[in-house]
Structure formats: C-alpha cells, structure tokens
Short mmCIF file of C-alpha atoms and ligand atoms in Angstrom, two decimals:
data_model
loop_
_atom_site.label_atom_id
_atom_site.label_comp_id
_atom_site.label_asym_id
_atom_site.label_seq_id
_atom_site.Cartn_x
_atom_site.Cartn_y
_atom_site.Cartn_z
CA UNK F 1 -18.28 19.24 52.42
CA UNK F 2 -22.02 19.76 52.92
CA UNK F 3 -24.55 16.98 52.34
CA UNK F 4 -25.81 18.78 49.22
CA UNK F 5 -22.29 19.09 47.86
CA UNK F 6 -21.68 15.35 48.37
CA UNK F 7 -25.01 14.57 46.69
CA UNK F 8 -24.14 16.83 43.80
CA UNK F 9 -20.73 15.15 43.44
CA UNK F 10 -22.32 11.69 43.54
CA UNK F 11 -24.90 12.75 40.93
CA UNK F 12 -22.13 14.17 38.78
CA UNK F 13 -20.14 10.92 39.01
CA UNK F 14 -23.19 8.79 38.24
CA UNK F 15 -24.04 10.92 35.20
CA UNK F 16 -20.39 10.92 34.10
CA UNK F 17 -20.11 7.17 34.43
CA UNK F 18 -23.21 6.67 32.32
CA UNK F 19 -21.87 8.87 29.54
CA UNK F 20 -18.47 7.13 29.78
CA UNK F 21 -20.05 3.66 29.53
CA UNK F 22 -22.22 4.76 26.62
CA UNK F 23 -19.26 6.19 24.74
CA UNK F 24 -17.27 2.99 25.25
CA UNK F 25 -20.25 0.83 24.20
CA UNK F 26 -20.66 2.87 21.02
CA UNK F 27 -16.95 2.64 20.29
CA UNK F 28 -16.54 6.38 20.57
CA UNK F 29 -13.61 8.29 21.99
CA UNK F 30 -13.02 9.52 25.53
CA UNK F 31 -11.35 12.93 25.49
CA UNK F 32 -9.25 14.61 28.22
CA UNK F 33 -12.02 16.76 29.72
CA UNK F 34 -14.58 13.93 29.77
CA UNK F 35 -15.48 12.19 32.98
CA UNK F 36 -13.61 8.91 33.34
CA UNK F 37 -13.24 6.33 36.11
CA UNK F 38 -10.15 6.86 38.26
CA UNK F 39 -8.90 3.35 37.38
CA UNK F 40 -9.21 4.05 33.64
CA UNK F 41 -7.12 7.21 34.08
CA UNK F 42 -4.56 5.35 36.20
CA UNK F 43 -4.23 2.38 33.87
CA UNK F 44 -3.91 4.58 30.79
CA UNK F 45 -1.28 6.76 32.46
CA UNK F 46 0.58 3.57 33.35
CA UNK F 47 0.47 2.15 29.82
CA UNK F 48 1.13 5.38 27.93
CA UNK F 49 3.99 6.49 30.18
CA UNK F 50 5.60 3.04 29.97
CA UNK F 51 5.23 3.22 26.22
CA UNK F 52 6.85 6.68 26.15
CA UNK F 53 9.74 5.49 28.33
CA UNK F 54 10.24 2.53 25.97
CA UNK F 55 10.60 4.82 23.00
CA UNK F 56 13.15 6.97 24.81
CA UNK F 57 15.19 4.09 26.25
CA UNK F 58 14.80 2.31 22.90
CA UNK F 59 16.92 5.01 21.27
CA UNK F 60 20.02 3.83 23.12
CA UNK F 61 20.76 0.42 21.59
CA UNK F 62 20.40 1.74 18.05
CA UNK F 63 22.07 5.12 18.61
CA UNK F 64 25.18 3.21 19.70
CA UNK F 65 25.46 1.91 16.13
CA UNK F 66 25.14 5.20 14.22
CA UNK F 67 28.91 5.75 14.08
CA UNK F 68 29.48 2.11 13.12
CA UNK F 69 26.82 1.89 10.38
CA UNK F 70 28.57 0.57 7.26
CA UNK F 71 27.83 3.44 4.83
CA UNK F 72 26.75 7.06 4.74
CA UNK F 73 23.29 6.02 3.58
CA UNK F 74 22.92 3.53 6.46
CA UNK F 75 24.06 6.18 8.96
CA UNK F 76 21.53 8.70 7.65
CA UNK F 77 18.69 6.16 7.75
CA UNK F 78 19.56 4.98 11.26
CA UNK F 79 19.89 8.54 12.53
CA UNK F 80 16.45 9.37 11.14
CA UNK F 81 14.99 6.27 12.80
CA UNK F 82 16.46 7.14 16.20
CA UNK F 83 15.10 10.68 15.87
CA UNK F 84 11.67 9.22 15.03
CA UNK F 85 11.78 7.25 18.29
CA UNK F 86 12.48 10.47 20.22
CA UNK F 87 9.44 12.02 18.51
CA UNK F 88 7.31 9.02 19.50
CA UNK F 89 8.38 9.46 23.09
CA UNK F 90 7.36 13.11 22.98
CA UNK F 91 3.90 12.48 21.46
CA UNK F 92 3.31 9.82 24.08
CA UNK F 93 4.44 11.93 27.04
CA UNK F 94 2.11 14.65 25.76
CA UNK F 95 -0.78 12.18 25.50
CA UNK F 96 -0.07 10.93 29.04
CA UNK F 97 0.08 14.49 30.36
CA UNK F 98 -3.50 15.09 29.22
CA UNK F 99 -4.48 12.60 31.96
CA UNK F 100 -3.01 14.85 34.64
CA UNK F 101 0.50 13.57 35.40
CA UNK F 102 3.20 16.12 34.51
CA UNK F 103 6.01 14.93 32.28
CA UNK F 104 8.63 15.83 34.90
CA UNK F 105 6.97 13.40 37.27
CA UNK F 106 7.04 10.61 34.68
CA UNK F 107 10.73 11.30 33.99
CA UNK F 108 11.51 11.29 37.72
CA UNK F 109 9.78 7.93 38.07
CA UNK F 110 11.80 6.47 35.22
CA UNK F 111 15.08 7.79 36.54
CA UNK F 112 14.31 6.60 40.07
CA UNK F 113 13.75 3.09 38.63
CA UNK F 114 10.05 3.15 39.64
CA UNK F 115 8.66 2.96 36.10
CA UNK F 116 8.75 0.17 33.54
CA UNK F 117 9.91 0.28 29.94
CA UNK F 118 9.84 -2.50 27.37
CA UNK F 119 11.85 -5.60 28.25
CA UNK F 120 13.29 -5.75 24.73
CA UNK F 121 15.67 -2.84 25.25
CA UNK F 122 17.61 -4.68 27.92
CA UNK F 123 19.35 -6.96 25.42
CA UNK F 124 22.75 -6.20 23.89
CA UNK F 125 23.21 -5.18 20.25
CA UNK F 126 26.27 -7.18 19.27
CA UNK F 127 26.63 -6.78 15.49
CA UNK F 128 25.37 -4.66 12.60
CA UNK F 129 22.94 -7.50 11.76
CA UNK F 130 21.28 -6.84 15.13
CA UNK F 131 20.22 -3.45 13.80
CA UNK F 132 18.46 -5.32 10.98
CA UNK F 133 16.89 -7.78 13.43
CA UNK F 134 15.69 -4.95 15.68
CA UNK F 135 14.05 -3.16 12.77
CA UNK F 136 12.46 -6.31 11.41
CA UNK F 137 11.47 -8.12 14.62
CA UNK F 138 11.22 -5.40 17.29
CA UNK F 139 9.57 -2.75 15.14
CA UNK F 140 7.54 -5.54 13.51
CA UNK F 141 6.25 -6.63 16.92
CA UNK F 142 5.64 -2.98 17.79
CA UNK F 143 3.48 -2.51 14.67
CA UNK F 144 1.51 -5.68 15.36
CA UNK F 145 0.85 -4.51 18.94
CA UNK F 146 0.28 -0.85 18.12
CA UNK F 147 -1.96 -0.87 15.03
CA UNK F 148 -4.93 -1.97 17.20
CA UNK F 149 -3.98 0.81 19.65
CA UNK F 150 -4.83 3.36 16.91
CA UNK F 151 -8.42 2.48 17.90
CA UNK F 152 -7.78 2.84 21.64
CA UNK F 153 -10.75 4.45 23.36
CA UNK F 154 -8.69 7.36 24.70
CA UNK F 155 -8.50 9.98 21.92
CA UNK F 156 -5.00 11.46 22.46
CA UNK F 157 -3.43 7.96 22.69
CA UNK F 158 -5.19 6.61 19.59
CA UNK F 159 -4.29 9.68 17.54
CA UNK F 160 -0.62 9.56 18.62
CA UNK F 161 -0.52 5.90 17.61
CA UNK F 162 -1.64 6.62 14.03
CA UNK F 163 1.46 8.66 13.30
CA UNK F 164 3.73 6.35 15.25
CA UNK F 165 2.55 3.31 13.30
CA UNK F 166 3.20 5.01 9.97
CA UNK F 167 6.79 5.65 11.02
CA UNK F 168 7.21 2.17 12.48
CA UNK F 169 6.35 0.71 9.09
CA UNK F 170 9.38 2.44 7.58
CA UNK F 171 11.47 1.22 10.48
CA UNK F 172 10.46 -2.34 9.88
CA UNK F 173 11.20 -2.11 6.18
CA UNK F 174 14.68 -0.71 6.81
CA UNK F 175 15.42 -3.57 9.21
CA UNK F 176 14.14 -6.14 6.74
CA UNK F 177 16.25 -4.63 3.99
CA UNK F 178 19.42 -4.74 6.12
CA UNK F 179 18.81 -8.42 6.84
CA UNK F 180 17.95 -9.17 3.20
CA UNK F 181 21.23 -7.66 2.04
CA UNK F 182 23.23 -9.59 4.64
CA UNK F 183 21.34 -12.83 3.93
CA UNK F 184 22.32 -12.51 0.27
CA UNK F 185 25.91 -11.50 1.06
CA UNK F 186 28.98 -13.54 1.95
CA UNK F 187 28.60 -16.72 4.05
CA UNK F 188 29.88 -14.72 7.06
CA UNK F 189 27.28 -12.00 6.54
CA UNK F 190 24.56 -14.59 6.16
CA UNK F 191 25.64 -16.31 9.37
CA UNK F 192 25.65 -12.94 11.14
CA UNK F 193 22.07 -12.28 9.98
CA UNK F 194 20.91 -15.72 11.15
CA UNK F 195 22.64 -15.28 14.50
CA UNK F 196 20.92 -11.92 15.05
CA UNK F 197 17.50 -13.40 14.21
CA UNK F 198 18.23 -16.30 16.59
CA UNK F 199 18.97 -13.94 19.49
CA UNK F 200 16.15 -11.41 18.94
CA UNK F 201 13.30 -13.81 18.11
CA UNK F 202 12.27 -14.91 21.63
CA UNK F 203 12.73 -11.47 23.29
CA UNK F 204 10.58 -9.93 20.54
CA UNK F 205 7.79 -12.45 21.24
CA UNK F 206 7.98 -11.47 24.91
CA UNK F 207 7.38 -7.83 24.01
CA UNK F 208 3.66 -8.69 23.80
CA UNK F 209 3.61 -9.20 27.55
CA UNK F 210 2.99 -12.25 29.75
CA UNK F 211 0.68 -15.09 28.69
CA UNK F 212 -3.01 -14.16 28.96
CA UNK F 213 -3.52 -16.13 32.16
CA UNK F 214 -0.74 -14.09 33.84
CA UNK F 215 -1.77 -10.70 32.49
CA UNK F 216 -3.49 -8.81 35.32
CA UNK F 217 -4.31 -5.69 33.28
CA UNK F 218 -5.72 -7.25 30.11
CA UNK F 219 -9.30 -7.92 31.11
CA UNK F 220 -10.13 -4.40 32.26
CA UNK F 221 -8.09 -2.87 29.47
CA UNK F 222 -10.09 -4.83 26.89
CA UNK F 223 -13.41 -3.94 28.53
CA UNK F 224 -12.38 -0.29 28.30
CA UNK F 225 -11.32 -0.82 24.66
CA UNK F 226 -7.80 0.37 25.30
CA UNK F 227 -6.45 -3.01 24.23
CA UNK F 228 -8.44 -4.69 21.45
CA UNK F 229 -6.68 -8.06 21.50
CA UNK F 230 -5.02 -10.11 24.20
CA UNK F 231 -1.24 -10.51 24.54
CA UNK F 232 -1.35 -14.10 23.22
CA UNK F 233 -3.62 -13.22 20.29
CA UNK F 234 -1.21 -10.53 19.11
CA UNK F 235 1.84 -12.73 19.72
CA UNK F 236 0.30 -15.46 17.59
CA UNK F 237 -0.57 -13.01 14.83
CA UNK F 238 3.04 -11.76 14.84
CA UNK F 239 4.43 -15.30 14.53
CA UNK F 240 2.23 -15.79 11.45
CA UNK F 241 3.65 -12.64 9.87
CA UNK F 242 7.23 -13.71 10.58
CA UNK F 243 6.70 -17.19 9.13
CA UNK F 244 6.00 -15.69 5.71
CA UNK F 245 8.62 -12.97 5.80
CA UNK F 246 11.50 -15.23 6.88
CA UNK F 247 10.94 -17.20 3.65
CA UNK F 248 11.75 -14.09 1.63
CA UNK F 249 14.89 -13.55 3.72
CA UNK F 250 15.88 -17.18 3.10
CA UNK F 251 16.75 -17.55 6.79
CA UNK F 252 15.17 -19.75 9.50
CA UNK F 253 13.07 -18.90 12.53
CA UNK F 254 14.81 -20.43 15.56
CA UNK F 255 11.64 -22.23 16.58
CA UNK F 256 10.87 -25.74 15.38
CA UNK F 257 7.49 -25.71 17.11
CA UNK F 258 5.94 -22.99 14.96
CA UNK F 259 2.75 -24.27 13.35
CA UNK F 260 -0.72 -23.12 12.42
CA UNK F 261 -3.38 -24.69 14.63
CA UNK F 262 -6.48 -25.19 12.50
CA UNK F 263 -8.74 -25.70 15.50
CA UNK F 264 -7.94 -22.43 17.26
CA UNK F 265 -7.10 -20.59 14.04
CA UNK F 266 -3.89 -19.40 15.70
CA UNK F 267 -0.19 -19.67 15.08
CA UNK F 268 1.53 -21.62 17.84
CA UNK F 269 5.15 -21.15 18.87
CA UNK F 270 7.63 -22.98 21.07
CA UNK F 271 7.94 -22.35 24.82
CA UNK F 272 9.29 -19.00 25.95
CA UNK F 273 11.45 -18.52 29.03
CA UNK F 274 9.09 -16.51 31.23
CA UNK F 275 11.60 -16.61 34.09
CA UNK F 276 13.99 -14.68 31.93
CA UNK F 277 11.18 -12.17 31.23
CA UNK F 278 10.54 -11.76 34.96
CA UNK F 279 14.25 -11.24 35.62
CA UNK F 280 14.42 -8.54 32.95
CA UNK F 281 11.32 -6.83 34.41
CA UNK F 282 12.90 -6.99 37.85
CA UNK F 283 15.87 -5.01 36.51
CA UNK F 284 18.22 -7.99 36.17
CA UNK F 285 18.43 -8.30 32.38
CA UNK F 286 21.75 -8.15 30.51
CA UNK F 287 21.64 -4.36 29.95
CA UNK F 288 19.15 -2.90 32.48
CA UNK F 289 21.84 -1.23 34.61
CA UNK F 290 23.61 0.23 31.59
CA UNK F 291 20.39 1.60 30.04
CA UNK F 292 19.33 3.26 33.30
CA UNK F 293 22.75 4.72 33.95
CA UNK F 294 22.89 6.20 30.45
CA UNK F 295 19.36 7.63 30.84
CA UNK F 296 20.31 9.30 34.14
CA UNK F 297 23.46 10.76 32.62
CA UNK F 298 21.50 12.12 29.66
CA UNK F 299 18.99 13.68 32.06
CA UNK F 300 21.75 15.34 34.09
CA UNK F 301 23.59 16.49 30.95
CA UNK F 302 20.35 18.06 29.71
CA UNK F 303 19.75 20.11 32.87
CA UNK F 304 21.16 23.30 31.32
CA UNK F 305 18.73 22.99 28.37
CA UNK F 306 15.76 22.72 30.74
CA UNK F 307 17.07 25.64 32.81
CA UNK F 308 17.59 27.78 29.71
CA UNK F 309 14.12 26.94 28.37
CA UNK F 310 12.50 27.78 31.74
CA UNK F 311 14.42 31.10 31.96
CA UNK F 312 13.34 31.97 28.41
CA UNK F 313 9.70 31.08 29.14
CA UNK F 314 9.79 33.20 32.33
CA UNK F 315 11.22 36.17 30.39
CA UNK F 316 8.57 35.84 27.69
CA UNK F 317 5.81 35.63 30.31
CA UNK F 318 7.17 38.74 32.08
CA UNK F 319 7.22 40.60 28.73
CA UNK F 320 3.55 39.73 28.12
CA UNK F 321 2.60 40.82 31.64
CA UNK F 322 4.37 44.17 31.17
CA UNK F 323 2.66 44.70 27.79
CA UNK F 324 -0.76 43.80 29.20
CA UNK F 325 -0.25 46.28 32.07
N1 LIG G 401 8.24 -5.17 28.96
O1 LIG G 401 -1.03 -7.15 32.52
P1 LIG G 401 -0.03 -7.02 31.43
C1 LIG G 401 9.03 0.26 20.42
C2 LIG G 401 4.39 -5.45 32.31
S1 LIG G 401 8.49 0.68 21.98
C3 LIG G 401 8.12 -4.60 30.20
O2 LIG G 401 -0.17 -7.89 30.24
P2 LIG G 401 -0.69 -4.70 29.84
C4 LIG G 401 10.29 0.77 19.90
C5 LIG G 401 3.14 -4.60 32.30
O3 LIG G 401 3.47 -3.24 32.13
C6 LIG G 401 7.55 -0.75 22.46
N2 LIG G 401 7.03 -4.73 30.97
O4 LIG G 401 0.07 -5.48 31.01
C7 LIG G 401 10.91 1.85 20.49
C8 LIG G 401 2.53 -4.95 33.63
O5 LIG G 401 3.22 -4.25 34.66
P3 LIG G 401 2.48 -3.12 35.59
C9 LIG G 401 6.73 -0.51 23.66
C10 LIG G 401 6.01 -5.45 30.46
O6 LIG G 401 -0.38 -3.27 30.00
C11 LIG G 401 12.17 2.26 20.04
C12 LIG G 401 2.90 -6.41 33.80
O7 LIG G 401 4.01 -6.65 32.96
N3 LIG G 401 5.37 -0.80 23.32
O8 LIG G 401 8.39 -0.49 19.84
O9 LIG G 401 -2.13 -5.11 29.77
C13 LIG G 401 12.80 1.57 19.01
C14 LIG G 401 1.75 -7.34 33.42
O10 LIG G 401 1.44 -7.24 32.01
C15 LIG G 401 6.06 -6.03 29.19
C16 LIG G 401 4.36 -0.50 24.15
O11 LIG G 401 4.57 0.00 25.23
C17 LIG G 401 7.22 -5.88 28.44
N4 LIG G 401 7.38 -6.42 27.23
O12 LIG G 401 0.00 -5.25 28.50
C18 LIG G 401 12.16 0.51 18.40
C19 LIG G 401 2.98 -0.76 23.62
N5 LIG G 401 4.89 -6.68 28.97
O13 LIG G 401 2.33 -1.91 34.74
C20 LIG G 401 10.91 0.09 18.83
C21 LIG G 401 1.88 -0.30 24.53
C22 LIG G 401 4.16 -6.51 30.08
O14 LIG G 401 1.15 -3.70 35.99
N6 LIG G 401 1.69 -1.19 25.64
N7 LIG G 401 4.83 -5.79 30.98
O15 LIG G 401 3.47 -2.92 36.71
C23 LIG G 401 0.93 -2.30 25.58
O16 LIG G 401 0.41 -2.67 24.55
C24 LIG G 401 0.74 -3.08 26.86
O17 LIG G 401 1.08 -2.24 27.93
C25 LIG G 401 1.58 -4.39 26.90
C26 LIG G 401 1.38 -5.07 28.28
C27 LIG G 401 1.12 -5.36 25.83
C28 LIG G 401 3.09 -4.12 26.74
#
C-alpha cells in the first residue's frame, strides 16, 4: 500500500468513526453499509448468532412434546410455536449475515461446538406442565430481555426483534394458560404445575446472563446501545413480573428471598447457582450432549435439501445467463 493509500484509509476510518459515534449519540441506527468499529461488528455477530442458535436449538425440547400434547388444539398451538422459533432463527441468521459472516459458517461453528446457545435449552422437559413453564418463564424471560433489543443500535437486529417479540408474547400467554389450567385441575395436575415452576425458575433467571460484575461484554455493549439494560437490571425486572403473575396462577415462586428493595428500587431474588451456569456453558449441563447430537443429525439429514436448493439455484442462474446472451 502506498503512503497516500494508507492516509486515505486512515482518513476514511476517522471520518467513519465520527459518523458512527454521532449516530450512536443521537440514538440513531447503524445500517449494514455504514462504517462501524471492528469490535462492534464482532460483538454483534457474536450476540446475534448466539441468539439465532438459541432459537434453533430451542425448538428441540418443545418439539419433543408435540406428539404427546394432550389435545388436538394443544398440538396445533405447540406446532405453531415451534415453527415460530424456526422463523426467529432465520430472521436472526439473516441479520447476522448482514455483518459479513455467512450463515454456513455460523452453522459450522454451532455444529463443531464452537458457538454458544442459551443455557436454558440444556435442561430436560419432564412433563406436559414443563411446556407451560417454558412458555411462561422462558418466553417471559425472553420478552423481558428482548423488548429493549428492539431499540438496539444495529438496524437489522432491532427490526428482527420487533417481530420476534410480538410472537413471543403469544408464546408466553400459551404457557401461562397451560399452567393456569393445570393449577386449577386435579391435585396431581396442580402438583405437576408447581413442580415444573420449581425446576424452571432458577434456570430462567440465569438466561439473563452472569451477574453484572462478571459480565465482560455488558459495558461496551451498553455504550454502543446494543444492550440498553444490564443483566441484573433485566433479571430484577423479570422477577417483579413473575411475582404478580404467580398470584393469578395460585402457585408459589420457589424463592423465599424475593422482595422489593425500596432503596435500590429493584426486585431482589435468592442466590443462584452460578457454578451450575458455568457447567452448562462449558457443555456439561443435563442435556447439552443430546441437543448437540440432535442438531448434527438434523444438519446431516438436511444435506439433500441444501444440495437440491443449490442445484436449482445453479440451473436458474444458468438460464438467466443464456437468456442474457
Ligand atoms: N446462555 O458478558 P455477558 C428464546 C455468555 S432464545 C449461554 O453478560 P452479553 C427462545 C455470553 O454469550 C433466548 N451463554 O454477555 C427460543 C458470553 O459469552 P461469550 C436467547 C450465555 O452478550 C426458543 C458470556 O456468557 N436470547 O428465548 O453481554 C424457544 C458472558 O456474558 C448466557 C438471546 O440470545 C446464557 N444464558 O449478555 C423459546 C438474547 N448468558 O460470547 C424461547 C440476546 C451469557 O463472550 N442476547 N452467556 O463467549 C443477549 O441479550 C445477551 O447476549 C445475553 C448475554 C444477555 C444473553
């Protein structure tokens, strides 16, 4: 590179950085062709691809229950929910691709065990009430975390989140309704609902990520207005929502330490087992191996679809080339 070329590149970066900082300061959106710092691109690709993987892996625990759902209506609703999650994965992979990483690469990383997906999907789904608890607690936590992401500074991510959040609201309602019906059913059904809430409560609080003091990405992410609130702020907000909703269910939160702290204006909760969280992130949760194995199988089983789509695309492209000539 010549000295002038380097100078021009440096000038370009300096001008780009200024526009980027101004846009962030004015709460405006960064779009794919805009200049952005390499770390912003990297961190967004990390977060959005992890989010996409979570949606795709998240289909597994619920899909396992479609054939066992207790009525035709419940099967249809659950099937629609699982299909929604697939759609969320696709919007998010598309949003991540606008940052320059091809989707095939992201899939390879997931399958090779190099990429993360949400800790929550490494827990077993033992009863039908778990499907209610997942909808109510897991999708509830997802909404609480993701509504602020509708205002994320990166345009394609924020826009994808708007649609995702609308669908998550339905998901939460269906989970709540399953639990409500069980809570008002026979003593056995009620006990099953309480047991599911007991098992999913702590893992759903951990979905918000590690405590703020152990969250290496939060500070930069908040400066860049990707995240608008810290992990602990959102976790506390979620606890406050659950405290009210559990009253309607007539069940109990398995946490005697929940209380509103007037001084901080935050909901407090009991201690969480962060060692368990670390184990799950390290691939040693109850279902990590099973989820990854199933994902790899699905990828291999889908090879013929990818091959057929590529062959079709190549034929179409050849047709256009012939026509143009
Ligand atoms: N699980 O510095 P931190 C759904 C990782 S899908 C696994 O606080 P950040 C649904 C984190 O990635 C729900 N890993 O990170 C789908 C980081 O590792 P790296 C998925 C976690 O990014 C189907 C390290 O720990 N939602 O709802 O500032 C059916 C340090 O963390 C977790 C999203 O993905 C975790 N729970 O904040 C039903 C939302 N937490 O990358 C429902 C979008 C943290 O440095 N993502 N880690 O190696 C986010 O909002 C943020 O990425 C997080 C973490 C709040 C999750």
